Coordinates of C-alpha atoms in Angstrom, one line a residue:
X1 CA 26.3 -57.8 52.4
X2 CA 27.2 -61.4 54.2
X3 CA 25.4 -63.6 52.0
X4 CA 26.2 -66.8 54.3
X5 CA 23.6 -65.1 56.6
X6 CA 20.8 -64.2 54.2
X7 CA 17.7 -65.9 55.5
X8 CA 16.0 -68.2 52.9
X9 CA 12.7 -67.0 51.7
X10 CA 11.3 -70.5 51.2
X11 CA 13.0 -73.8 50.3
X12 CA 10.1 -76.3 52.0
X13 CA 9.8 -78.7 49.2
X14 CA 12.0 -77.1 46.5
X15 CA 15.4 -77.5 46.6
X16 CA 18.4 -78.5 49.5
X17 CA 21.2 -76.4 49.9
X18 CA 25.1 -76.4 51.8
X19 CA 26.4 -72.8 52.5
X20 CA 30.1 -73.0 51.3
X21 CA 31.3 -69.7 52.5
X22 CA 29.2 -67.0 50.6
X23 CA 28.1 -69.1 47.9
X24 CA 25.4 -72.3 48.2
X25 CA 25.7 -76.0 46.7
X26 CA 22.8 -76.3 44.5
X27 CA 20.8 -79.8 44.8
X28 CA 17.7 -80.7 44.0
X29 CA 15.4 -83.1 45.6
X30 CA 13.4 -83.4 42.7
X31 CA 13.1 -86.2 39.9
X32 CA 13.9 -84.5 36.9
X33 CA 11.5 -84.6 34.0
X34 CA 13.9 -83.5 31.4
X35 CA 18.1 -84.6 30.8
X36 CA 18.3 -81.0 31.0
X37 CA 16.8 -79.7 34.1
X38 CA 18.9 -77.7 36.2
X39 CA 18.9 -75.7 39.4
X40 CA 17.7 -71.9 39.1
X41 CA 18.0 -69.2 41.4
X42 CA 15.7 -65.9 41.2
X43 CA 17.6 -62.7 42.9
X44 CA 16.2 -59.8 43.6
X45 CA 18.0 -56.6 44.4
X46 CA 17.5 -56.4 47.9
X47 CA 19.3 -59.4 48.2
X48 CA 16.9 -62.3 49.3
X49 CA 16.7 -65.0 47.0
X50 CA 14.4 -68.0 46.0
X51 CA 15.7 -71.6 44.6
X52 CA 14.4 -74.0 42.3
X53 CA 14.0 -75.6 38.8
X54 CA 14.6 -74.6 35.1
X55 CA 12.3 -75.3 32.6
X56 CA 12.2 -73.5 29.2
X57 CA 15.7 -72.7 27.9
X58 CA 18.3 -73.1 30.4
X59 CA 19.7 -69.6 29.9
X60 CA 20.8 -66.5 32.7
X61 CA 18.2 -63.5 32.0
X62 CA 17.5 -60.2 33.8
X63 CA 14.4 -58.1 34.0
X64 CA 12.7 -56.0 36.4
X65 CA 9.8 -58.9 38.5
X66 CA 6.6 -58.3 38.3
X67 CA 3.3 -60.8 39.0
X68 CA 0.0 -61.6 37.8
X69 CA -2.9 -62.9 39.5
X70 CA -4.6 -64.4 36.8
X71 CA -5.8 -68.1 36.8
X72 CA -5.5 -68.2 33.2
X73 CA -4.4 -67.0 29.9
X74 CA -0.3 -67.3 30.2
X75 CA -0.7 -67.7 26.1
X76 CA -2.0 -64.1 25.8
X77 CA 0.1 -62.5 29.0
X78 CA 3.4 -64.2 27.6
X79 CA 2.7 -62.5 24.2
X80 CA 1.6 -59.3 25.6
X81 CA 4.4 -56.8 24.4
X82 CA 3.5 -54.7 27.6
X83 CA 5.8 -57.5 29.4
X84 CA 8.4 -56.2 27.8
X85 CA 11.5 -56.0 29.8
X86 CA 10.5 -58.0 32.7
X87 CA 10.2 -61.1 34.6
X88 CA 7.1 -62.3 35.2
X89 CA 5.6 -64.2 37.9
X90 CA 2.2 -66.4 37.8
X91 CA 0.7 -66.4 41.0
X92 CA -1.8 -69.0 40.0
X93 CA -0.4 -72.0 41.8
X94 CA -0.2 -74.5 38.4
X95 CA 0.4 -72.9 35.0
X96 CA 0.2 -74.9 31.6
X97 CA -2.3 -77.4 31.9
X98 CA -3.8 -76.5 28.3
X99 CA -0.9 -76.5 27.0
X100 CA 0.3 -73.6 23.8
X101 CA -1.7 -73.9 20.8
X102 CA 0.0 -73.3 17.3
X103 CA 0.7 -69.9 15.9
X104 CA -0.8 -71.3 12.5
X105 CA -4.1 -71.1 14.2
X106 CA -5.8 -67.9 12.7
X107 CA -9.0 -65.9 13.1
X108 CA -10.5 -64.4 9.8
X109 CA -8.5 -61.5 9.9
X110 CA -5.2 -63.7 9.5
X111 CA -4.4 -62.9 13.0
X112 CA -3.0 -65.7 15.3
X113 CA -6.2 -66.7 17.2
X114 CA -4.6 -66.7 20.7
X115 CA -1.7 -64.9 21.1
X116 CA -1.3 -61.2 21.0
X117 CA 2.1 -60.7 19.3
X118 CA 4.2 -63.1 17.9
X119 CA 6.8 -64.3 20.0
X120 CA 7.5 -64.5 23.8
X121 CA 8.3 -61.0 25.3
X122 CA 8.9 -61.8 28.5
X123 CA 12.5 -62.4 29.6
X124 CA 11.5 -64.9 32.0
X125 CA 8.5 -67.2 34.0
X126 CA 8.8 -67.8 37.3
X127 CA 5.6 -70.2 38.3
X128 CA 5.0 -72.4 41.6
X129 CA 4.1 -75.9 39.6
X130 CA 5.0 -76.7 35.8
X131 CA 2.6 -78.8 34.1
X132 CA 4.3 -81.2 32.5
X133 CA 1.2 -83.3 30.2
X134 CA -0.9 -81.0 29.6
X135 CA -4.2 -81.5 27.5
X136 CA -6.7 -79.3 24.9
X137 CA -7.5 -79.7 21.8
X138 CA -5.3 -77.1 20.3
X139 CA -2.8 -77.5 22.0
X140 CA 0.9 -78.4 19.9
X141 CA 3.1 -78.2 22.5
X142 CA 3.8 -78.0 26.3
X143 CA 4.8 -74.5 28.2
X144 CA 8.3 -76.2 28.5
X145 CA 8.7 -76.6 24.8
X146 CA 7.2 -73.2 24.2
X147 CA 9.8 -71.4 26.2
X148 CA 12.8 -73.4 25.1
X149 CA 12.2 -73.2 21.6
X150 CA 11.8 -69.5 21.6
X151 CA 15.0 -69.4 24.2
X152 CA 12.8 -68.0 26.7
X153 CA 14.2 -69.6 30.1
X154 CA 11.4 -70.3 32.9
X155 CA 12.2 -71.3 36.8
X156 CA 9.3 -73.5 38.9
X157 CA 9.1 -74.7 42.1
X158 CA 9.2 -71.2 44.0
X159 CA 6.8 -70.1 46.6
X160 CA 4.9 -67.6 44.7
X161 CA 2.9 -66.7 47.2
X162 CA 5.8 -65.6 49.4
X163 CA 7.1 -64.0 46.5
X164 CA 4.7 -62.1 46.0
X165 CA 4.1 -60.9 49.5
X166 CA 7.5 -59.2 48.8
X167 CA 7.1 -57.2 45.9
X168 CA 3.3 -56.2 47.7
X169 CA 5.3 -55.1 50.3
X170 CA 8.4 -53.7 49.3
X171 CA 7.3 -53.0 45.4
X172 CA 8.3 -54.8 42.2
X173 CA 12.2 -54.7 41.7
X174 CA 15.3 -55.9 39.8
X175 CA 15.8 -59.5 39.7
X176 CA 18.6 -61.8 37.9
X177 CA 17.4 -65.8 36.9
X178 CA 20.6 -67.9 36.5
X179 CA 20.8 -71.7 36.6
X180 CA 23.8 -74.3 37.7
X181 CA 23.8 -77.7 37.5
X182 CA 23.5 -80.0 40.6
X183 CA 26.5 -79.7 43.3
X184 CA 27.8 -76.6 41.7
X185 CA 28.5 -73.7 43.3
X186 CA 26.2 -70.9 43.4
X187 CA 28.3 -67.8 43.5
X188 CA 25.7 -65.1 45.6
X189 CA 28.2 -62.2 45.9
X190 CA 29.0 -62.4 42.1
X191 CA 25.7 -62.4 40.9
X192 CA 24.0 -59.9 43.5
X193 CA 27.3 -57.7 42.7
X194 CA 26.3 -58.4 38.7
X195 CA 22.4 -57.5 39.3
X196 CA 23.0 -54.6 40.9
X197 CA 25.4 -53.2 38.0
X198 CA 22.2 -53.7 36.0
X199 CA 20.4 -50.5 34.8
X200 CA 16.9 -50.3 35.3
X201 CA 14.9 -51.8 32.4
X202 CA 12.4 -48.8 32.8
X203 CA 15.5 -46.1 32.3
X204 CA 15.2 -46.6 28.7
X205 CA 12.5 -46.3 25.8
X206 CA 11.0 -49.6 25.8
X207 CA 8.6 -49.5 23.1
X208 CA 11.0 -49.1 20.5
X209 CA 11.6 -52.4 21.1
X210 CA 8.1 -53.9 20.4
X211 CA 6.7 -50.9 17.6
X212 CA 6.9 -51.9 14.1
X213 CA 9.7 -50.8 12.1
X214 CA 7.0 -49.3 9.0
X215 CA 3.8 -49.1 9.1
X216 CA 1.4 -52.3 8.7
X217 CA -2.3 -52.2 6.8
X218 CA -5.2 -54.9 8.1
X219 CA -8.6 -54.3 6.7
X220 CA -11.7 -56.4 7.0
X221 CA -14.2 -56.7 3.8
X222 CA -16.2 -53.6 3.0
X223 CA -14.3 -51.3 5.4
X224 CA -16.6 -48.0 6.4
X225 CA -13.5 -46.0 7.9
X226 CA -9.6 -45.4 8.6
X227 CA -8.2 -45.8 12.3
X228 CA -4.6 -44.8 13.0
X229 CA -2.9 -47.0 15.7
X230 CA 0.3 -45.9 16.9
X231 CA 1.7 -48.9 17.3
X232 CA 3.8 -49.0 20.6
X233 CA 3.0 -52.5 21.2
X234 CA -0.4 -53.3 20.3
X235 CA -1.9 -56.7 21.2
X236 CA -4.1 -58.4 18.3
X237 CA -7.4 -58.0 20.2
X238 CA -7.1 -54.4 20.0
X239 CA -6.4 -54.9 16.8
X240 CA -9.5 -57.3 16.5
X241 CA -12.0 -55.0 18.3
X242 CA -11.4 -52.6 15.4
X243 CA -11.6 -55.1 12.5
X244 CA -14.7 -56.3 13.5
X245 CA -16.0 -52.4 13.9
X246 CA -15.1 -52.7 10.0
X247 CA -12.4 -50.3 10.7
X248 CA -9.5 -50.1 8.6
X249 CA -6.3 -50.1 10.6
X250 CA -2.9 -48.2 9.9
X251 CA -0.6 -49.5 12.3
X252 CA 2.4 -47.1 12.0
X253 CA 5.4 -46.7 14.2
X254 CA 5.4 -45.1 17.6
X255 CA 7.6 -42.2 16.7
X256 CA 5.5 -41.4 13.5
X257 CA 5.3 -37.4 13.3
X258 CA 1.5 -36.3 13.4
X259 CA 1.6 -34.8 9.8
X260 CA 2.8 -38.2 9.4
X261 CA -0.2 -39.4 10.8
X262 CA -2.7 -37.0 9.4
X263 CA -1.2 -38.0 5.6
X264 CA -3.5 -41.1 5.8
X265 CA -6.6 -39.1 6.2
X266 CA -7.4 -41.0 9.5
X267 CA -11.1 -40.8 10.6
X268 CA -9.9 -41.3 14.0
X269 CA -6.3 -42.3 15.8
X270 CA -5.7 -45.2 18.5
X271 CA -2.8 -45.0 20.8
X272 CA -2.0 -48.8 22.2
X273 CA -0.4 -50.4 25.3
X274 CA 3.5 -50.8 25.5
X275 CA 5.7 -51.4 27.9
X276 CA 8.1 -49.0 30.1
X277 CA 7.8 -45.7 31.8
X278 CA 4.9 -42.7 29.1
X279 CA 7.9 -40.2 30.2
X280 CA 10.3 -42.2 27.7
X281 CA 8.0 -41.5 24.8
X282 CA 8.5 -38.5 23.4
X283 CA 7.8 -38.9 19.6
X284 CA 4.7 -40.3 20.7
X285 CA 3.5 -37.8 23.4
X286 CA 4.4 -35.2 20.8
X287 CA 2.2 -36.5 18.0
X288 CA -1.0 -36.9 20.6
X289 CA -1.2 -33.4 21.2
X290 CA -1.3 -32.4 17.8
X291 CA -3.7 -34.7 17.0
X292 CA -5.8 -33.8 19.8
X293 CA -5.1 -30.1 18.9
X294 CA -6.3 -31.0 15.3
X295 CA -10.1 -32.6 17.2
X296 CA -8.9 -36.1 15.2
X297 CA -11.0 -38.6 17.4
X298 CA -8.7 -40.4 19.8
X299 CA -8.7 -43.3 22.3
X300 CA -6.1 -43.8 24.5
X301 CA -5.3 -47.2 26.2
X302 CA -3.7 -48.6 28.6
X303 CA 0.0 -46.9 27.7
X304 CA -1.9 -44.4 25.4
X305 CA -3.9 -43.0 28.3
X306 CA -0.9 -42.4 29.9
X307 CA 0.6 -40.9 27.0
X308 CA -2.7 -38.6 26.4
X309 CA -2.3 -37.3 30.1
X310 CA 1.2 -36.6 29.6
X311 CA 0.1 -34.7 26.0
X312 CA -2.6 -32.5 27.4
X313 CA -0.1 -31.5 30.2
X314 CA -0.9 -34.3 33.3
X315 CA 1.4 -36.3 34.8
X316 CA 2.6 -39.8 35.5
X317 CA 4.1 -41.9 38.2
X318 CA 5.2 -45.6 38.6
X319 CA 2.7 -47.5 41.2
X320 CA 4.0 -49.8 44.2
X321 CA 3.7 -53.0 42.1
X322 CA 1.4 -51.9 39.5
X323 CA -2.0 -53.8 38.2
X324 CA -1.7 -56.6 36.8
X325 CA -4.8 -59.3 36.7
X326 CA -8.1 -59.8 34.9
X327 CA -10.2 -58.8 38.1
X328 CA -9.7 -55.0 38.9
X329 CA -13.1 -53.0 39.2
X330 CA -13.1 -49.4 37.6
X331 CA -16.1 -47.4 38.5
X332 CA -16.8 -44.6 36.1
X333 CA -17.5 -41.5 37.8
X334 CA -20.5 -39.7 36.1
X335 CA -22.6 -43.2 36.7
X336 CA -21.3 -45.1 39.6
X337 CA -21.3 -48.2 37.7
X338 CA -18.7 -51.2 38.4
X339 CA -16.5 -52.8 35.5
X340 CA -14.1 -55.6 35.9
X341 CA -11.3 -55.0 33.9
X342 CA -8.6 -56.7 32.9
X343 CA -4.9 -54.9 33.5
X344 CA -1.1 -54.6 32.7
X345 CA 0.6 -51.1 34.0
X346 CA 3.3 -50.4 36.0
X347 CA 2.6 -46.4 35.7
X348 CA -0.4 -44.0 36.5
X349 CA -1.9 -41.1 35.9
X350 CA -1.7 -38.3 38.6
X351 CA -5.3 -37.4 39.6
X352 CA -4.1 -34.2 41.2
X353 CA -2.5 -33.4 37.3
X354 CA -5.2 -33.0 36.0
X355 CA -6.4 -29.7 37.3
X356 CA -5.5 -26.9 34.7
X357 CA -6.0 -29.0 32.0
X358 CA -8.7 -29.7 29.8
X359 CA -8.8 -33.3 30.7
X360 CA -11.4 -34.9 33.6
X361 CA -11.6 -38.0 36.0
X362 CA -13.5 -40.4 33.8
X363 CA -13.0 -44.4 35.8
X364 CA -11.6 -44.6 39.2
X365 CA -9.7 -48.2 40.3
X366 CA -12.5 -49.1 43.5
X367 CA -9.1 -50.9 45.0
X368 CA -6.6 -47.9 44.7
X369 CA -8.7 -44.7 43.8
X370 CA -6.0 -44.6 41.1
X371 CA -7.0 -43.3 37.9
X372 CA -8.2 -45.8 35.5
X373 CA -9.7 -43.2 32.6
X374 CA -9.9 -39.5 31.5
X375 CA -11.8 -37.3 28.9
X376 CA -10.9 -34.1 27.1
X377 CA -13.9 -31.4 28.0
X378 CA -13.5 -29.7 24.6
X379 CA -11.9 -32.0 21.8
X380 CA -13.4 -35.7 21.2
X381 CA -10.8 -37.4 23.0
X382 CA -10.6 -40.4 26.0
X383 CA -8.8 -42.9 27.0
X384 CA -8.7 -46.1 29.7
X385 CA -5.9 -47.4 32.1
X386 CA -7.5 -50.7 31.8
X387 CA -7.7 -53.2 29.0
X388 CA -11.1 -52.8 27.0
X389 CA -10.2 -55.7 24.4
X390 CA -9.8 -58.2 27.5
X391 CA -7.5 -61.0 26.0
X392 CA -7.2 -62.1 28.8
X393 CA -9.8 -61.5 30.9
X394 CA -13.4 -60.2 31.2
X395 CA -15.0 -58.2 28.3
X396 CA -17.3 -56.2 30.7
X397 CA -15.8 -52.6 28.7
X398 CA -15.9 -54.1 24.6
X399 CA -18.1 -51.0 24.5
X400 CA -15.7 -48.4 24.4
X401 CA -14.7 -49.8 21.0
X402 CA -18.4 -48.7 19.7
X403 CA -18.3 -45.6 22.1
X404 CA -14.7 -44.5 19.8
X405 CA -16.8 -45.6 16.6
X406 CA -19.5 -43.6 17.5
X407 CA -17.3 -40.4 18.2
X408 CA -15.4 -40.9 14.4
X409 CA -19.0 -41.4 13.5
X410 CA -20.2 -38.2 14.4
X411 CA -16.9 -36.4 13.6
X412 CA -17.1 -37.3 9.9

């Protein structure tokens, strides 16, 4: 590849270049706002490239790029261990004005009120405008300070919007983040040459990353029954949604064996979100069908519908670019009624799987026609693509939580 001819995707405002043979001069036309800022470059595998400016911690990461098209809630998204593994881009043109509130901040479950894990699990933010005073009440810190002290390194001052048009178009893909201070050389064959000797996040299990290492016990006062999560990288509000159903929660780890599971006598069994490709999860896919087989009450989401699917003998497949916003409608099937939903999946269920199982079309994605929810037809079993706690987003589908309740309810 001659990297002295790549076209620049954008660079109107952002940073100036020289070409010195295959490798650019980085300079930057900006003022800085911290000693520290340097000059960042986001590759992606097919070779084009975007320039701008560090913020966070200064450090090279890698991660497969992915984007969000919500206007809010980058506390929740960052912490979302779904993000696992990837890059993320904010398509929202300014990102931290309310600043990042303090993890001391809990609800009355002793949960931190708005996050939904601790800790950053991105591996990088790429965002078109940094705010750099931003202003709330609870907010301790700035997005800058956030990133850096959790060594989570963050470029702004891309075109996001061009971005994006990209990875619409071509689908998400592997990208490198590296940063050079001004009038240093920017070596493209090296690093294209280094990103594309990088494996696939994806070709790995990704949720043993992010699932708890024993099992974990939250129970509200005067709890009426016993929920099972496997834990393959369940955000708080899940987590929430239950306590509040006064629902005592196991959280156990995602390769827990179901006789495992069934020692703690679990009035009904939650599979979570995660990040990465169903396929990888084995453990977990294995456990579901026994509990399923065993008519324990389950509910399925986001990663755990996937993983029912792929249980009851479906199967899966990695979308374009995936769903990731606060403003996908799901339609459910029997009623022809509208939800917006809030989303995070790079994988789907295959609709056409699902005949010569006992599973059925339950929501449909009005966008897509993907699938966005199935039901088993003979054991008390569903699950949702989509994100029924919200966190961020709209809370349209909280009701599923009581439709699951109901169903351990009347399986007592």
């Amino acid at each position: 590849m001659e990297f002295a001819r790549i076209r620049i995707v954008s660079l109107k405002n952002m940073c100036s270049y020289l070409f010195e043979g295959s490798a650019l001069k980085a300079s930057s036309n900006y003022q800085k706002y911290e000693d520290n800022t340097k000059v960042g470059i986001l590759l992606l595998e097919d070779g084009s490239f975007f320039l701008g400016r560090s913020f966070g911690y200064p450090r090279d990461t890698f991660g497969e790029v992915v984007f969000n098209t919500g206007m809010v809630g980058y506390p929740e998204a960052l912490t979302d261990p779904s993000y696992y593994g990837q890059i993320l881009v904010l398509t929202y043109p300014h990102i931290g004005n309310y600043g990042v509130p303090s993890y001391s901040l809990k609800d009355e479950f002793g949960l931190p009120r708005y996050f939904e894990s601790v800790g950053i699990k991105v591996r990088g933010l790429v965002v078109h405008e940094l705010c750099k005073h931003p202003h709330h009440w609870s907010s301790s810190r700035s997005l800058h300070q956030w990133l850096y002290e959790e060594g989570i390194p963050g470029i702004e001052g891309i075109d996001t919007r061009a971005l994006v048009r990209k990875l619409r178009e071509y689908g998400v893909m592997k990208g490198l983040i590296a940063f050079f201070d001004e009038g240093e050389e920017i070596p493209l064959e090296n690093l294209f040459k280094k990103l594309k000797g990088m494996e696939d996040p994806n070709a790995e299990n990704l949720v043993r990353y992010v699932s708890p290492s024993e099992p974990l016990v939250h129970a509200p006062e005067d709890p009426k029954f016993r929920i099972v999560v496997i834990d393959c990288g369940v955000k708080f509000n899940i987590l929430r949604s239950l306590l509040r159903r006064k629902a005592e929660v196991v959280r156990v780890p995602f390769d827990t064996p179901a006789d495992e599971i069934l020692e703690y006598k679990p009035d009904g069994v939650l599979g979570s979100n995660g990040p990465g490709d169903p396929k990888k999860v084995e453990e977990t896919i294995a456990a579901v069908r026994e509990i399923v087989e065993e008519h324990i009450p389950f509910f399925g989401i986001c990663l755990g519908n996937q993983i029912l699917a792929l249980a009851m003998g479906a199967d899966t497949y990695k979308l374009k670019y995936g769903h990731r916003s606060q403003n996908q409608p799901c339609m459910e099937i029997h009623s022809g009624r509208c939800f917006i939903t809030s989303q995070n999946h790079g994988y789907a269920v295959s609709i056409e799987s699902l005949r010569g199982t006992d599973l059925e079309l339950w929501f449909i994605n009005v966008n897509d026609k993907t699938t966005e929810g199935i039901r088993h037809t003979r054991a008390p079993a569903f699950s949702v693509q989509f994100h029924p706690e919200a966190s961020p987003g709209p809370v349209d589908t909280g009701f599923l939580f009581d439709k699951f309740v109901e169903m351990v309810r009347r399986n007592a």
